Short mmCIF file of N, CA, C and O in Angstrom, two decimals:
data_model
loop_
_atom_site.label_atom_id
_atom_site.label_comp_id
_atom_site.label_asym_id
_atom_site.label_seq_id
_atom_site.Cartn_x
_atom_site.Cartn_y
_atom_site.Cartn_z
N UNK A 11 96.79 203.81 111.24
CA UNK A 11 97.94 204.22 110.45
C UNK A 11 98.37 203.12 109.49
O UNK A 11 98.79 203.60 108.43
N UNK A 12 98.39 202.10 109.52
CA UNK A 12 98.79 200.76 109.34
C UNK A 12 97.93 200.41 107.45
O UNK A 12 98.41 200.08 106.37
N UNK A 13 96.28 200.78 108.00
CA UNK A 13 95.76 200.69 106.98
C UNK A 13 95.62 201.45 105.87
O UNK A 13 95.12 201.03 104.83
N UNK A 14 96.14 202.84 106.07
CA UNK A 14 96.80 204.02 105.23
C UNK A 14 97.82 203.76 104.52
O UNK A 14 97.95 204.02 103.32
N UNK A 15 98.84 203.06 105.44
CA UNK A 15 99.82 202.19 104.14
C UNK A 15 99.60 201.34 103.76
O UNK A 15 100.36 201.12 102.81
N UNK A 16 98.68 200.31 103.97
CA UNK A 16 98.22 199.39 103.19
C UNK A 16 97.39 200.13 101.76
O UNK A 16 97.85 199.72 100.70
N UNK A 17 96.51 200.90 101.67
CA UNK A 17 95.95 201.83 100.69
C UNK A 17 96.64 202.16 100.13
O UNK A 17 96.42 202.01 98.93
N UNK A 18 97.76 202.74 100.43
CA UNK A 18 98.72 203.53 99.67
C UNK A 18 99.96 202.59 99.05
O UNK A 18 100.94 203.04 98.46
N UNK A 19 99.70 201.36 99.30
CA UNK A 19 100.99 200.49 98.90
C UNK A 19 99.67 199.56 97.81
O UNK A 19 100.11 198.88 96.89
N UNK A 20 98.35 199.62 98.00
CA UNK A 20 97.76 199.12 96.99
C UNK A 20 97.77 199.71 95.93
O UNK A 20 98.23 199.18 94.92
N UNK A 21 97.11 201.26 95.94
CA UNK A 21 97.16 202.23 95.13
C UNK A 21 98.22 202.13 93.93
O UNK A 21 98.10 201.95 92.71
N UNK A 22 99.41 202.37 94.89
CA UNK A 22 100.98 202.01 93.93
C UNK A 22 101.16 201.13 93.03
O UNK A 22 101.55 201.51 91.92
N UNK A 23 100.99 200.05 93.22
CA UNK A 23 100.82 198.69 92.93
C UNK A 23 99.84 199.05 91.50
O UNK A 23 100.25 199.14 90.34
N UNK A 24 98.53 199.22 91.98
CA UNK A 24 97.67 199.41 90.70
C UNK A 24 98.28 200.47 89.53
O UNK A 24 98.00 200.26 88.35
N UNK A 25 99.03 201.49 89.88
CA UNK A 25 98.90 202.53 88.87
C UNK A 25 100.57 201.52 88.47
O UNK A 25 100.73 201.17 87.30
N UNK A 26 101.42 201.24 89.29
CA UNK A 26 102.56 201.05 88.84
C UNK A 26 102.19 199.91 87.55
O UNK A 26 102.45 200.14 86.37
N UNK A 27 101.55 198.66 88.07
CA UNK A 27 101.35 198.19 87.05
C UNK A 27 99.86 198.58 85.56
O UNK A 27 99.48 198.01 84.54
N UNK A 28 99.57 199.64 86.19
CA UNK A 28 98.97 200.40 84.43
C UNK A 28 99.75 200.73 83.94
O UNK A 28 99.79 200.55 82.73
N UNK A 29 101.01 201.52 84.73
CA UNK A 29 102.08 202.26 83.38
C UNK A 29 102.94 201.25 83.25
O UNK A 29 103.88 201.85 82.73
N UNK A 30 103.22 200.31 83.34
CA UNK A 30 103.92 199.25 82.55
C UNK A 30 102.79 198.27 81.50
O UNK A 30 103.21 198.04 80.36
N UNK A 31 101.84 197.90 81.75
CA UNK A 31 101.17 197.35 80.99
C UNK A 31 101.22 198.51 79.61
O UNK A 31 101.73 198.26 78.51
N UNK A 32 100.76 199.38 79.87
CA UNK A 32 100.90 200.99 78.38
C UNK A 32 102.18 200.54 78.09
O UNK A 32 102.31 199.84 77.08
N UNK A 33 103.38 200.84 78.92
CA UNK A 33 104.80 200.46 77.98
C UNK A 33 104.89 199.30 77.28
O UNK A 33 105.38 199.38 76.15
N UNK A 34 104.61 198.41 77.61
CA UNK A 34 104.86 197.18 77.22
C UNK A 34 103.88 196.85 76.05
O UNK A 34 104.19 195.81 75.48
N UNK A 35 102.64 197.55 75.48
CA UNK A 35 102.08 197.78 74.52
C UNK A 35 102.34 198.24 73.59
O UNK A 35 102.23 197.80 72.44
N UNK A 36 102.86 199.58 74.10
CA UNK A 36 103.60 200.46 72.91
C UNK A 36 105.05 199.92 72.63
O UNK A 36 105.61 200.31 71.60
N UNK A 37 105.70 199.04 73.47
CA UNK A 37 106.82 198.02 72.98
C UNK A 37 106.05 197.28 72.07
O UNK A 37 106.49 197.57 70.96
N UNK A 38 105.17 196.51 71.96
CA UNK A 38 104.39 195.49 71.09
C UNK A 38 104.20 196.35 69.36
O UNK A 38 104.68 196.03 68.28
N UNK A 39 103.49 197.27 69.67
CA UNK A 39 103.13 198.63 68.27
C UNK A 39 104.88 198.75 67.80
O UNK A 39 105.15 198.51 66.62
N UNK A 40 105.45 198.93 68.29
CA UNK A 40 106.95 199.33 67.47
C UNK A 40 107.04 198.16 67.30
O UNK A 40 106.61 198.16 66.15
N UNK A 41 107.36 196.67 67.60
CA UNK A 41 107.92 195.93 67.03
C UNK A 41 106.98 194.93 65.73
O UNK A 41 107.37 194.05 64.95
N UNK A 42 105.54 195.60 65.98
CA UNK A 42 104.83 194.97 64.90
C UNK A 42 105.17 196.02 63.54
O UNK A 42 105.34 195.71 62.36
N UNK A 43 105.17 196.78 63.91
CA UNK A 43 105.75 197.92 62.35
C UNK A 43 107.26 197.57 62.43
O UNK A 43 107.71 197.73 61.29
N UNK A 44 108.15 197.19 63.20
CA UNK A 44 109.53 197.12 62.64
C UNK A 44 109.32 195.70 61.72
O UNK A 44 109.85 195.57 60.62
N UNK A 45 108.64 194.92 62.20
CA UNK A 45 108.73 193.16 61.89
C UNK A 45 107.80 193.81 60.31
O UNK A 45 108.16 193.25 59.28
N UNK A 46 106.82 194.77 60.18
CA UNK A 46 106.23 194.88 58.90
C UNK A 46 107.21 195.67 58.04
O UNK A 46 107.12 195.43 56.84
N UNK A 47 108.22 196.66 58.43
CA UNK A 47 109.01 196.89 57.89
C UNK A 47 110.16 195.95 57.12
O UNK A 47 110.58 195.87 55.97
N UNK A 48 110.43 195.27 58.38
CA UNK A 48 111.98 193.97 57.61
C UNK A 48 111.29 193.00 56.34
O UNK A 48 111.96 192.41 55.48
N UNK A 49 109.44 193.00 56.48
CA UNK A 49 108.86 192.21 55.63
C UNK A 49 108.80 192.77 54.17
O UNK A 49 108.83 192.29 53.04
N UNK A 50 108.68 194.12 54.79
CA UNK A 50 109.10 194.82 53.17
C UNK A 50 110.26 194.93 52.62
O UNK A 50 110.46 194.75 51.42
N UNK A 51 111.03 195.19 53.37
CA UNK A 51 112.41 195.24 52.73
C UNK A 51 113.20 193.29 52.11
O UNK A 51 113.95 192.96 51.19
N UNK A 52 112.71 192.77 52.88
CA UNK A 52 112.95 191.78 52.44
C UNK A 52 112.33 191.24 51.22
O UNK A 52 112.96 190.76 50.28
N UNK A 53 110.61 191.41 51.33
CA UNK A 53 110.00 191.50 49.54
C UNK A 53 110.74 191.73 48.45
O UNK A 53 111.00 191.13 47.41
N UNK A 54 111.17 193.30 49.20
CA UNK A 54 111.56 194.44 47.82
C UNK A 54 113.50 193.49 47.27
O UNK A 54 113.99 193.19 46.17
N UNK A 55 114.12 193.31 49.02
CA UNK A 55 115.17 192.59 48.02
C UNK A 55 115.07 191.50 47.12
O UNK A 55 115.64 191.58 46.03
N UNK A 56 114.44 190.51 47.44
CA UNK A 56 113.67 189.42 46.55
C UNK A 56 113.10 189.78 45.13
O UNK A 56 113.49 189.28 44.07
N UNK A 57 112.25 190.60 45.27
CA UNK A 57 111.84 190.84 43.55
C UNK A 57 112.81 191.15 43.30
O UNK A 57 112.98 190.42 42.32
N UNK A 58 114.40 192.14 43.47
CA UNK A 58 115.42 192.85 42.85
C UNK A 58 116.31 191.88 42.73
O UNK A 58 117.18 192.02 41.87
N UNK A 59 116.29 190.52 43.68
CA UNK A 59 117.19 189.46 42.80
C UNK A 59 116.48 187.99 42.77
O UNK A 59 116.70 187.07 43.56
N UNK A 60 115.75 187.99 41.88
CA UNK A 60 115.18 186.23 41.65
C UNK A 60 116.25 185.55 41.54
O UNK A 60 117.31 185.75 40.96
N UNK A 61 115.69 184.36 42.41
CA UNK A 61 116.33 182.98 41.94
C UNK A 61 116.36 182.45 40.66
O UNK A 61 116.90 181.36 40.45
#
């Protein structure tokens, strides 16, 4: 019985940390397009007021 929960508390373990590794990726993808976004907007304010 013992080693059934050991399996089953490994099991967990493995999938729990696949679906956080995926989140924490697709956290990475949004903040590389937000950070390419602020890079544009910041361009675009720059050409609209030179130093």
């Amino acid at each position: 019985m013992d080693w059934i929960v050991g399996i089953a508390l490994i099991v967990l373990v493995f999938f729990s940390s696949s679906i956080i590794e995926r989140h924490l990726k697709d956290i990475k993808k949004q903040n590389n397009e937000l950070i390419k976004l602020l890079k544009e907007k910041n361009s675009e304010k720059s050409e609209a007021f030179p130093l």
